Amino acid sequence: MKSLIATLAVLALNPAQAAPIAMEDQSQLKVPAMQAAPQFTPPAEDQLPDNAFGKMVREGHALFVDTRRLMPEAVGNGLNCSNCHLDQGRLAFSAPLWGAYPMYPAYRKKNDKVNTFAERIQGCFQFSMNGTPPAADSPQMTALSVYAYWLSTQAPIGVETPGRGYPEVPQPKGGYDFARGQQVYREHCAICHGDQGEGQQVAGEYVMPPLWGKDSYNWGAGMHRINTAASFIKYNMPLGRPGSLTDQQAWDVAAWVNRHERPQDPRLVEGSVEKTRVKFHANDGVNLYGQTVDGVVIGQGM
C-alpha cells in the first residue's frame, strides 16, 4: 500500500512524469481465500504487440488509471476509473473490465435500453465521474474500449465469468446502523479517505479518492446504493485487507458513507428530489436518496 501511495504521489507532484504509466503489479490486492474460485486471467503487459494496437491499449490504460488528469473535460470530480475497478481493471470481484466487456451489448434497466459497451462507459462518466461523457466515437472512448477488449482476450462471450462485478453481500437481518458504520469508518477507512470522507491530495491531485462531498460520485452512480457499496467494500476494502470486515460491518459503513451529501443526480426531475426518487430511486436497490435522516432530506446535492 505504501508503494502504491508513493507512486500516485509522484505522479501528482510531477505530471510530466506520468506518461507512459507503467502497468504496475498490484498482486497484493487479493480476494478473500474463501472466494478464490477459478477466475479468468487477463493477458500480461509483455504480451502486447509492438504495433498500433499495442499503442492504443497503452493509451486506454493511461486514461483508465489517470482519468481525471488526462480527461479534465469529461471528469467533474476527483475520481479515476481505477478507483472502482481496482488493479487497473484487472482485479476479480472489483468489476474487472474482462468481466464487463464480453457482456455487451446488453439491456440495462437503469436507462431502459440496450446499451453498447461505449454507452456503458459513458454512464460511468455521467454518474460515477459526475462529468460529461465523451462521444462514442471519440479517440478517448476508442482507447478505453480497446483496453477493455484486450483485457478480455479469450474470455467467453456473454457468459457470467467468475469474479465479474461485485459479489452480492446479503443485507444483515438487523439491517444497517449509522453509528456502527461511523465507528467502522473511523477505525478502517479514515486513514486513507480522511475523517470527513474528503480523500487525500498531493499537490492538488487525489491520491486517495473522496467518498462524499463535491468531488465524489453523484447521486445517480451505482455506488450510491448501500447494497452495491457494501459488496465493493466487503470484497475490496480496506485496501490490501479485503474480506477482513464482516457483512454487517460492510453494510454499516456503506450506509454511513452514503448518508452524506454528494453531487446531485443529473437526471433530476423538475428540480424535485421527491420526483427523482420516485422515478429513478424507489426501486433501485437499497439507497437513501429522498429519505429523511435525522430530520434532513438526503439527496439535495452539493
mmCIF file of C-alpha atoms in Angstrom:
data_model
loop_
_atom_site.group_PDB
_atom_site.id
_atom_site.type_symbol
_atom_site.label_atom_id
_atom_site.label_comp_id
_atom_site.label_asym_id
_atom_site.label_seq_id
_atom_site.Cartn_x
_atom_site.Cartn_y
_atom_site.Cartn_z
ATOM 1 C CA MET A 1 0.000 0.000 0.000
ATOM 2 C CA LYS A 2 2.861 2.381 0.776
ATOM 3 C CA SER A 3 4.371 1.778 -2.675
ATOM 4 C CA LEU A 4 1.046 2.491 -4.338
ATOM 5 C CA ILE A 5 0.608 5.767 -2.437
ATOM 6 C CA ALA A 6 4.171 6.749 -3.240
ATOM 7 C CA THR A 7 3.655 6.101 -6.939
ATOM 8 C CA LEU A 8 0.483 8.147 -7.017
ATOM 9 C CA ALA A 9 2.128 10.949 -5.084
ATOM 10 C CA VAL A 10 4.979 11.161 -7.605
ATOM 11 C CA LEU A 11 2.509 11.404 -10.474
ATOM 12 C CA ALA A 12 0.606 14.152 -8.704
ATOM 13 C CA LEU A 13 3.693 16.140 -7.889
ATOM 14 C CA ASN A 14 5.147 15.903 -11.383
ATOM 15 C CA PRO A 15 2.500 15.227 -14.047
ATOM 16 C CA ALA A 16 5.154 15.332 -16.765
ATOM 17 C CA GLN A 17 6.440 12.022 -15.449
ATOM 18 C CA ALA A 18 3.013 10.420 -15.654
ATOM 19 C CA ALA A 19 3.228 9.198 -19.262
ATOM 20 C CA PRO A 20 3.627 6.444 -20.028
ATOM 21 C CA ILE A 21 2.151 4.910 -16.877
ATOM 22 C CA ALA A 22 3.617 1.514 -16.048
ATOM 23 C CA MET A 23 1.096 -1.263 -15.615
ATOM 24 C CA GLU A 24 2.439 -1.969 -12.164
ATOM 25 C CA ASP A 25 1.797 -5.216 -10.330
ATOM 26 C CA GLN A 26 -0.748 -4.959 -7.532
ATOM 27 C CA SER A 27 -0.920 -8.657 -6.784
ATOM 28 C CA GLN A 28 -1.142 -7.884 -3.082
ATOM 29 C CA LEU A 29 -4.775 -6.903 -3.695
ATOM 30 C CA LYS A 30 -6.186 -10.412 -3.384
ATOM 31 C CA VAL A 31 -9.764 -11.621 -2.954
ATOM 32 C CA PRO A 32 -10.643 -13.499 0.246
ATOM 33 C CA ALA A 33 -9.309 -17.048 0.133
ATOM 34 C CA MET A 34 -12.793 -18.472 0.678
ATOM 35 C CA GLN A 35 -13.881 -16.794 -2.570
ATOM 36 C CA ALA A 36 -10.819 -17.728 -4.616
ATOM 37 C CA ALA A 37 -12.642 -19.873 -7.179
ATOM 38 C CA PRO A 38 -11.010 -20.270 -10.603
ATOM 39 C CA GLN A 39 -11.209 -16.984 -12.487
ATOM 40 C CA PHE A 40 -10.250 -15.680 -15.867
ATOM 41 C CA THR A 41 -6.691 -14.409 -16.144
ATOM 42 C CA PRO A 42 -6.262 -11.321 -18.330
ATOM 43 C CA PRO A 43 -3.169 -11.023 -20.548
ATOM 44 C CA ALA A 44 0.045 -9.547 -19.199
ATOM 45 C CA GLU A 45 1.622 -6.345 -20.464
ATOM 46 C CA ASP A 46 4.537 -8.211 -22.055
ATOM 47 C CA GLN A 47 2.027 -9.892 -24.368
ATOM 48 C CA LEU A 48 1.155 -6.603 -26.049
ATOM 49 C CA PRO A 49 2.242 -6.406 -29.688
ATOM 50 C CA ASP A 50 4.619 -3.645 -30.710
ATOM 51 C CA ASN A 51 2.249 -2.044 -33.199
ATOM 52 C CA ALA A 52 -0.658 0.406 -33.422
ATOM 53 C CA PHE A 53 -2.917 -1.926 -31.440
ATOM 54 C CA GLY A 54 -0.450 -2.193 -28.572
ATOM 55 C CA LYS A 55 -0.031 1.578 -28.584
ATOM 56 C CA MET A 56 -3.778 2.106 -28.310
ATOM 57 C CA VAL A 57 -4.068 -0.397 -25.471
ATOM 58 C CA ARG A 58 -1.440 1.576 -23.579
ATOM 59 C CA GLU A 59 -3.297 4.814 -24.284
ATOM 60 C CA GLY A 60 -6.505 3.291 -22.941
ATOM 61 C CA HIS A 61 -4.698 2.053 -19.848
ATOM 62 C CA ALA A 62 -3.289 5.529 -19.176
ATOM 63 C CA LEU A 63 -6.764 7.070 -19.472
ATOM 64 C CA PHE A 64 -8.187 4.398 -17.179
ATOM 65 C CA VAL A 65 -5.766 4.937 -14.300
ATOM 66 C CA ASP A 66 -5.246 8.708 -14.696
ATOM 67 C CA THR A 67 -8.675 9.721 -15.968
ATOM 68 C CA ARG A 68 -9.121 12.964 -14.085
ATOM 69 C CA ARG A 69 -5.827 14.470 -15.191
ATOM 70 C CA LEU A 70 -5.894 13.243 -18.798
ATOM 71 C CA MET A 71 -9.610 13.878 -19.428
ATOM 72 C CA PRO A 72 -10.443 17.000 -17.389
ATOM 73 C CA GLU A 73 -13.177 17.941 -19.878
ATOM 74 C CA ALA A 74 -15.028 14.692 -19.100
ATOM 75 C CA VAL A 75 -14.459 14.273 -15.344
ATOM 76 C CA GLY A 76 -16.319 16.505 -12.899
ATOM 77 C CA ASN A 77 -14.991 15.169 -9.598
ATOM 78 C CA GLY A 78 -11.832 13.726 -8.052
ATOM 79 C CA LEU A 79 -12.115 10.137 -9.287
ATOM 80 C CA ASN A 80 -10.395 7.894 -11.814
ATOM 81 C CA CYS A 81 -11.852 4.776 -13.426
ATOM 82 C CA SER A 82 -9.400 2.685 -11.428
ATOM 83 C CA ASN A 83 -10.867 3.851 -8.104
ATOM 84 C CA CYS A 84 -13.821 1.494 -8.523
ATOM 85 C CA HIS A 85 -12.164 -1.071 -10.823
ATOM 86 C CA LEU A 86 -9.029 -1.956 -8.881
ATOM 87 C CA ASP A 87 -5.682 -3.210 -10.131
ATOM 88 C CA GLN A 88 -6.132 -1.262 -13.369
ATOM 89 C CA GLY A 89 -9.403 -3.027 -14.160
ATOM 90 C CA ARG A 90 -7.915 -6.487 -13.642
ATOM 91 C CA LEU A 91 -8.944 -7.477 -10.123
ATOM 92 C CA ALA A 92 -11.614 -10.152 -9.707
ATOM 93 C CA PHE A 93 -14.642 -9.120 -7.606
ATOM 94 C CA SER A 94 -13.858 -5.461 -8.344
ATOM 95 C CA ALA A 95 -15.920 -5.168 -11.538
ATOM 96 C CA PRO A 96 -12.928 -6.089 -13.757
ATOM 97 C CA LEU A 97 -13.052 -4.981 -17.378
ATOM 98 C CA TRP A 98 -12.548 -8.547 -18.573
ATOM 99 C CA GLY A 99 -15.839 -9.462 -16.928
ATOM 100 C CA ALA A 100 -17.715 -6.485 -18.366
ATOM 101 C CA TYR A 101 -16.641 -6.131 -21.986
ATOM 102 C CA PRO A 102 -17.854 -9.605 -23.142
ATOM 103 C CA MET A 103 -21.349 -8.943 -21.686
ATOM 104 C CA TYR A 104 -22.217 -6.069 -24.034
ATOM 105 C CA PRO A 105 -24.421 -5.102 -25.845
ATOM 106 C CA ALA A 106 -26.911 -5.652 -23.019
ATOM 107 C CA TYR A 107 -30.219 -4.312 -21.738
ATOM 108 C CA ARG A 108 -29.888 -2.052 -18.708
ATOM 109 C CA LYS A 109 -32.856 -1.253 -16.533
ATOM 110 C CA LYS A 110 -31.168 1.986 -15.441
ATOM 111 C CA ASN A 111 -31.868 3.662 -18.792
ATOM 112 C CA ASP A 112 -34.367 1.108 -20.162
ATOM 113 C CA LYS A 113 -32.480 0.393 -23.361
ATOM 114 C CA VAL A 114 -29.926 -1.904 -24.911
ATOM 115 C CA ASN A 115 -26.509 -0.382 -24.229
ATOM 116 C CA THR A 116 -23.288 -0.831 -26.137
ATOM 117 C CA PHE A 117 -20.083 -1.040 -24.157
ATOM 118 C CA ALA A 118 -19.307 2.544 -25.149
ATOM 119 C CA GLU A 119 -22.665 3.663 -23.746
ATOM 120 C CA ARG A 120 -21.896 1.795 -20.537
ATOM 121 C CA ILE A 121 -18.643 3.726 -20.188
ATOM 122 C CA GLN A 122 -20.475 6.968 -20.926
ATOM 123 C CA GLY A 123 -22.757 6.198 -17.999
ATOM 124 C CA CYS A 124 -19.725 5.879 -15.741
ATOM 125 C CA PHE A 125 -18.563 9.338 -16.784
ATOM 126 C CA GLN A 126 -22.017 10.834 -16.235
ATOM 127 C CA PHE A 127 -22.639 9.323 -12.805
ATOM 128 C CA SER A 128 -19.548 7.881 -11.128
ATOM 129 C CA MET A 129 -17.303 10.639 -12.508
ATOM 130 C CA ASN A 130 -20.024 13.303 -12.282
ATOM 131 C CA GLY A 131 -18.878 14.551 -15.656
ATOM 132 C CA THR A 132 -19.620 14.921 -19.346
ATOM 133 C CA PRO A 133 -19.455 11.642 -21.288
ATOM 134 C CA PRO A 134 -17.052 11.625 -24.240
ATOM 135 C CA ALA A 135 -18.567 10.868 -27.646
ATOM 136 C CA ALA A 136 -18.834 7.184 -28.508
ATOM 137 C CA ASP A 137 -16.533 7.673 -31.493
ATOM 138 C CA SER A 138 -14.005 9.895 -29.701
ATOM 139 C CA PRO A 139 -10.327 8.841 -29.549
ATOM 140 C CA GLN A 140 -10.556 8.532 -25.755
ATOM 141 C CA MET A 141 -13.585 6.240 -25.885
ATOM 142 C CA THR A 142 -11.947 4.123 -28.560
ATOM 143 C CA ALA A 143 -8.794 3.758 -26.475
ATOM 144 C CA LEU A 144 -10.730 2.834 -23.322
ATOM 145 C CA SER A 145 -12.773 0.276 -25.247
ATOM 146 C CA VAL A 146 -9.668 -1.230 -26.832
ATOM 147 C CA TYR A 147 -8.032 -1.536 -23.412
ATOM 148 C CA ALA A 148 -11.110 -3.366 -22.086
ATOM 149 C CA TYR A 149 -11.172 -5.595 -25.179
ATOM 150 C CA TRP A 150 -7.529 -6.508 -24.723
ATOM 151 C CA LEU A 151 -8.013 -7.407 -21.050
ATOM 152 C CA SER A 152 -10.867 -9.730 -22.047
ATOM 153 C CA THR A 153 -8.850 -11.506 -24.770
ATOM 154 C CA GLN A 154 -10.011 -15.161 -24.852
ATOM 155 C CA ALA A 155 -12.713 -14.546 -22.235
ATOM 156 C CA PRO A 156 -16.033 -16.237 -23.042
ATOM 157 C CA ILE A 157 -18.619 -14.023 -24.728
ATOM 158 C CA GLY A 158 -21.942 -13.459 -22.977
ATOM 159 C CA VAL A 159 -21.002 -15.667 -20.033
ATOM 160 C CA GLU A 160 -21.049 -14.665 -16.352
ATOM 161 C CA THR A 161 -17.353 -15.187 -15.683
ATOM 162 C CA PRO A 162 -16.449 -15.941 -12.027
ATOM 163 C CA GLY A 163 -15.103 -12.764 -10.429
ATOM 164 C CA ARG A 164 -17.236 -10.444 -12.547
ATOM 165 C CA GLY A 165 -18.836 -7.451 -10.819
ATOM 166 C CA TYR A 166 -19.132 -7.082 -7.067
ATOM 167 C CA PRO A 167 -20.493 -10.277 -5.437
ATOM 168 C CA GLU A 168 -23.725 -9.759 -3.533
ATOM 169 C CA VAL A 169 -23.472 -9.391 0.229
ATOM 170 C CA PRO A 170 -26.948 -10.077 1.666
ATOM 171 C CA GLN A 171 -28.368 -7.408 3.933
ATOM 172 C CA PRO A 172 -27.970 -8.479 7.593
ATOM 173 C CA LYS A 173 -31.174 -9.395 9.383
ATOM 174 C CA GLY A 174 -30.868 -6.379 11.632
ATOM 175 C CA GLY A 175 -30.336 -4.004 8.724
ATOM 176 C CA TYR A 176 -27.649 -1.347 8.949
ATOM 177 C CA ASP A 177 -26.721 1.132 11.644
ATOM 178 C CA PHE A 178 -25.195 4.576 11.061
ATOM 179 C CA ALA A 179 -23.489 4.767 14.453
ATOM 180 C CA ARG A 180 -21.774 1.419 13.969
ATOM 181 C CA GLY A 181 -20.869 2.448 10.433
ATOM 182 C CA GLN A 182 -19.255 5.650 11.676
ATOM 183 C CA GLN A 183 -17.121 3.628 14.074
ATOM 184 C CA VAL A 184 -16.071 1.195 11.327
ATOM 185 C CA TYR A 185 -15.178 4.175 9.160
ATOM 186 C CA ARG A 186 -13.036 5.740 11.879
ATOM 187 C CA GLU A 187 -11.172 2.502 12.527
ATOM 188 C CA HIS A 188 -10.673 1.213 9.000
ATOM 189 C CA CYS A 189 -11.318 3.903 6.379
ATOM 190 C CA ALA A 190 -10.434 7.378 7.634
ATOM 191 C CA ILE A 191 -6.694 6.734 7.451
ATOM 192 C CA CYS A 192 -6.935 6.718 3.644
ATOM 193 C CA HIS A 193 -10.140 8.631 2.868
ATOM 194 C CA GLY A 194 -9.998 11.305 5.567
ATOM 195 C CA ASP A 195 -12.087 11.978 8.652
ATOM 196 C CA GLN A 196 -14.739 13.724 6.563
ATOM 197 C CA GLY A 197 -14.579 11.482 3.503
ATOM 198 C CA GLU A 198 -12.564 14.126 1.684
ATOM 199 C CA GLY A 199 -9.851 11.797 0.386
ATOM 200 C CA GLN A 200 -6.171 12.679 0.279
ATOM 201 C CA GLN A 201 -4.476 15.085 -2.126
ATOM 202 C CA VAL A 202 -0.868 15.769 -3.049
ATOM 203 C CA ALA A 203 -0.174 18.961 -4.998
ATOM 204 C CA GLY A 204 -3.870 19.285 -5.769
ATOM 205 C CA GLU A 205 -4.269 15.762 -7.157
ATOM 206 C CA TYR A 206 -6.135 12.998 -5.341
ATOM 207 C CA VAL A 207 -4.022 10.047 -4.299
ATOM 208 C CA MET A 208 -6.920 8.557 -2.303
ATOM 209 C CA PRO A 209 -10.464 9.161 -3.561
ATOM 210 C CA PRO A 210 -13.098 11.205 -1.718
ATOM 211 C CA LEU A 211 -16.121 9.166 -0.611
ATOM 212 C CA TRP A 212 -18.588 12.025 -0.269
ATOM 213 C CA GLY A 213 -18.745 15.747 -0.946
ATOM 214 C CA LYS A 214 -18.418 17.710 -4.169
ATOM 215 C CA ASP A 215 -15.554 15.617 -5.578
ATOM 216 C CA SER A 216 -17.133 12.193 -5.093
ATOM 217 C CA TYR A 217 -19.596 10.175 -7.188
ATOM 218 C CA ASN A 218 -23.036 11.703 -7.636
ATOM 219 C CA TRP A 219 -26.475 10.511 -6.543
ATOM 220 C CA GLY A 220 -27.004 8.690 -9.836
ATOM 221 C CA ALA A 221 -23.926 6.455 -9.517
ATOM 222 C CA GLY A 222 -24.377 2.792 -8.749
ATOM 223 C CA MET A 223 -22.174 3.147 -5.689
ATOM 224 C CA HIS A 224 -24.822 5.330 -4.012
ATOM 225 C CA ARG A 225 -26.751 2.112 -3.417
ATOM 226 C CA ILE A 226 -25.881 0.812 0.020
ATOM 227 C CA ASN A 227 -26.015 -2.793 -1.172
ATOM 228 C CA THR A 228 -23.577 -2.090 -4.036
ATOM 229 C CA ALA A 229 -21.177 -0.150 -1.815
ATOM 230 C CA ALA A 230 -21.337 -2.916 0.820
ATOM 231 C CA SER A 231 -20.371 -5.504 -1.797
ATOM 232 C CA PHE A 232 -17.454 -3.430 -3.069
ATOM 233 C CA ILE A 233 -16.258 -2.760 0.476
ATOM 234 C CA LYS A 234 -16.576 -6.370 1.609
ATOM 235 C CA TYR A 235 -14.510 -7.752 -1.261
ATOM 236 C CA ASN A 236 -12.020 -4.941 -1.780
ATOM 237 C CA MET A 237 -11.571 -2.840 1.351
ATOM 238 C CA PRO A 238 -9.666 -1.878 3.392
ATOM 239 C CA LEU A 239 -7.006 -1.715 0.687
ATOM 240 C CA GLY A 240 -4.769 -4.767 0.995
ATOM 241 C CA ARG A 241 -7.126 -6.441 3.508
ATOM 242 C CA PRO A 242 -10.236 -7.448 1.530
ATOM 243 C CA GLY A 243 -12.627 -9.736 3.358
ATOM 244 C CA SER A 244 -11.454 -8.559 6.761
ATOM 245 C CA LEU A 245 -14.767 -6.816 7.516
ATOM 246 C CA THR A 246 -17.886 -8.765 8.369
ATOM 247 C CA ASP A 247 -21.019 -8.488 6.243
ATOM 248 C CA GLN A 248 -22.553 -6.379 8.996
ATOM 249 C CA GLN A 249 -19.589 -4.017 9.082
ATOM 250 C CA ALA A 250 -19.620 -3.667 5.301
ATOM 251 C CA TRP A 251 -23.307 -2.727 5.299
ATOM 252 C CA ASP A 252 -22.949 -0.386 8.257
ATOM 253 C CA VAL A 253 -20.033 1.560 6.808
ATOM 254 C CA ALA A 254 -21.629 1.652 3.343
ATOM 255 C CA ALA A 255 -24.712 3.222 4.918
ATOM 256 C CA TRP A 256 -22.565 5.734 6.799
ATOM 257 C CA VAL A 257 -20.738 6.783 3.637
ATOM 258 C CA ASN A 258 -23.937 7.061 1.622
ATOM 259 C CA ARG A 259 -25.836 9.126 4.161
ATOM 260 C CA HIS A 260 -23.586 12.049 3.280
ATOM 261 C CA GLU A 261 -24.293 14.536 0.541
ATOM 262 C CA ARG A 262 -22.657 14.403 -2.844
ATOM 263 C CA PRO A 263 -23.342 15.962 -6.272
ATOM 264 C CA GLN A 264 -26.945 15.851 -7.451
ATOM 265 C CA ASP A 265 -28.341 13.129 -9.710
ATOM 266 C CA PRO A 266 -28.025 14.625 -13.233
ATOM 267 C CA ARG A 267 -31.439 13.111 -14.039
ATOM 268 C CA LEU A 268 -33.104 15.458 -11.517
ATOM 269 C CA VAL A 269 -36.791 15.694 -12.454
ATOM 270 C CA GLU A 270 -38.214 19.235 -12.489
ATOM 271 C CA GLY A 271 -35.834 20.285 -9.712
ATOM 272 C CA SER A 272 -37.559 17.866 -7.323
ATOM 273 C CA VAL A 273 -35.742 15.320 -5.172
ATOM 274 C CA GLU A 274 -39.034 13.538 -4.486
ATOM 275 C CA LYS A 275 -39.980 13.210 -8.159
ATOM 276 C CA THR A 276 -36.463 11.996 -8.920
ATOM 277 C CA ARG A 277 -36.682 9.467 -6.090
ATOM 278 C CA VAL A 278 -39.970 8.078 -7.361
ATOM 279 C CA LYS A 279 -38.771 7.798 -10.961
ATOM 280 C CA PHE A 280 -35.214 6.577 -10.509
ATOM 281 C CA HIS A 281 -34.502 5.519 -6.920
ATOM 282 C CA ALA A 282 -37.608 3.946 -5.427
ATOM 283 C CA ASN A 283 -36.807 0.544 -6.927
ATOM 284 C CA ASP A 284 -33.057 0.889 -7.277
ATOM 285 C CA GLY A 285 -31.626 -1.340 -4.584
ATOM 286 C CA VAL A 286 -31.167 -0.070 -1.030
ATOM 287 C CA ASN A 287 -30.470 3.651 -1.052
ATOM 288 C CA LEU A 288 -31.130 6.795 0.961
ATOM 289 C CA TYR A 289 -31.939 9.217 -1.863
ATOM 290 C CA GLY A 290 -35.014 11.261 -0.928
ATOM 291 C CA GLN A 291 -35.192 9.707 2.531
ATOM 292 C CA THR A 292 -35.241 11.795 5.716
ATOM 293 C CA VAL A 293 -32.387 11.062 8.112
ATOM 294 C CA ASP A 294 -32.134 12.972 11.386
ATOM 295 C CA GLY A 295 -34.658 15.474 10.071
ATOM 296 C CA VAL A 296 -32.757 16.173 6.849
ATOM 297 C CA VAL A 297 -33.777 15.067 3.363
ATOM 298 C CA ILE A 298 -30.925 13.152 1.761
ATOM 299 C CA GLY A 299 -30.174 13.817 -1.912
ATOM 300 C CA GLN A 300 -30.280 17.590 -2.130
ATOM 301 C CA GLY A 301 -26.845 17.622 -3.758
ATOM 302 C CA MET A 302 -23.865 19.859 -3.203
#
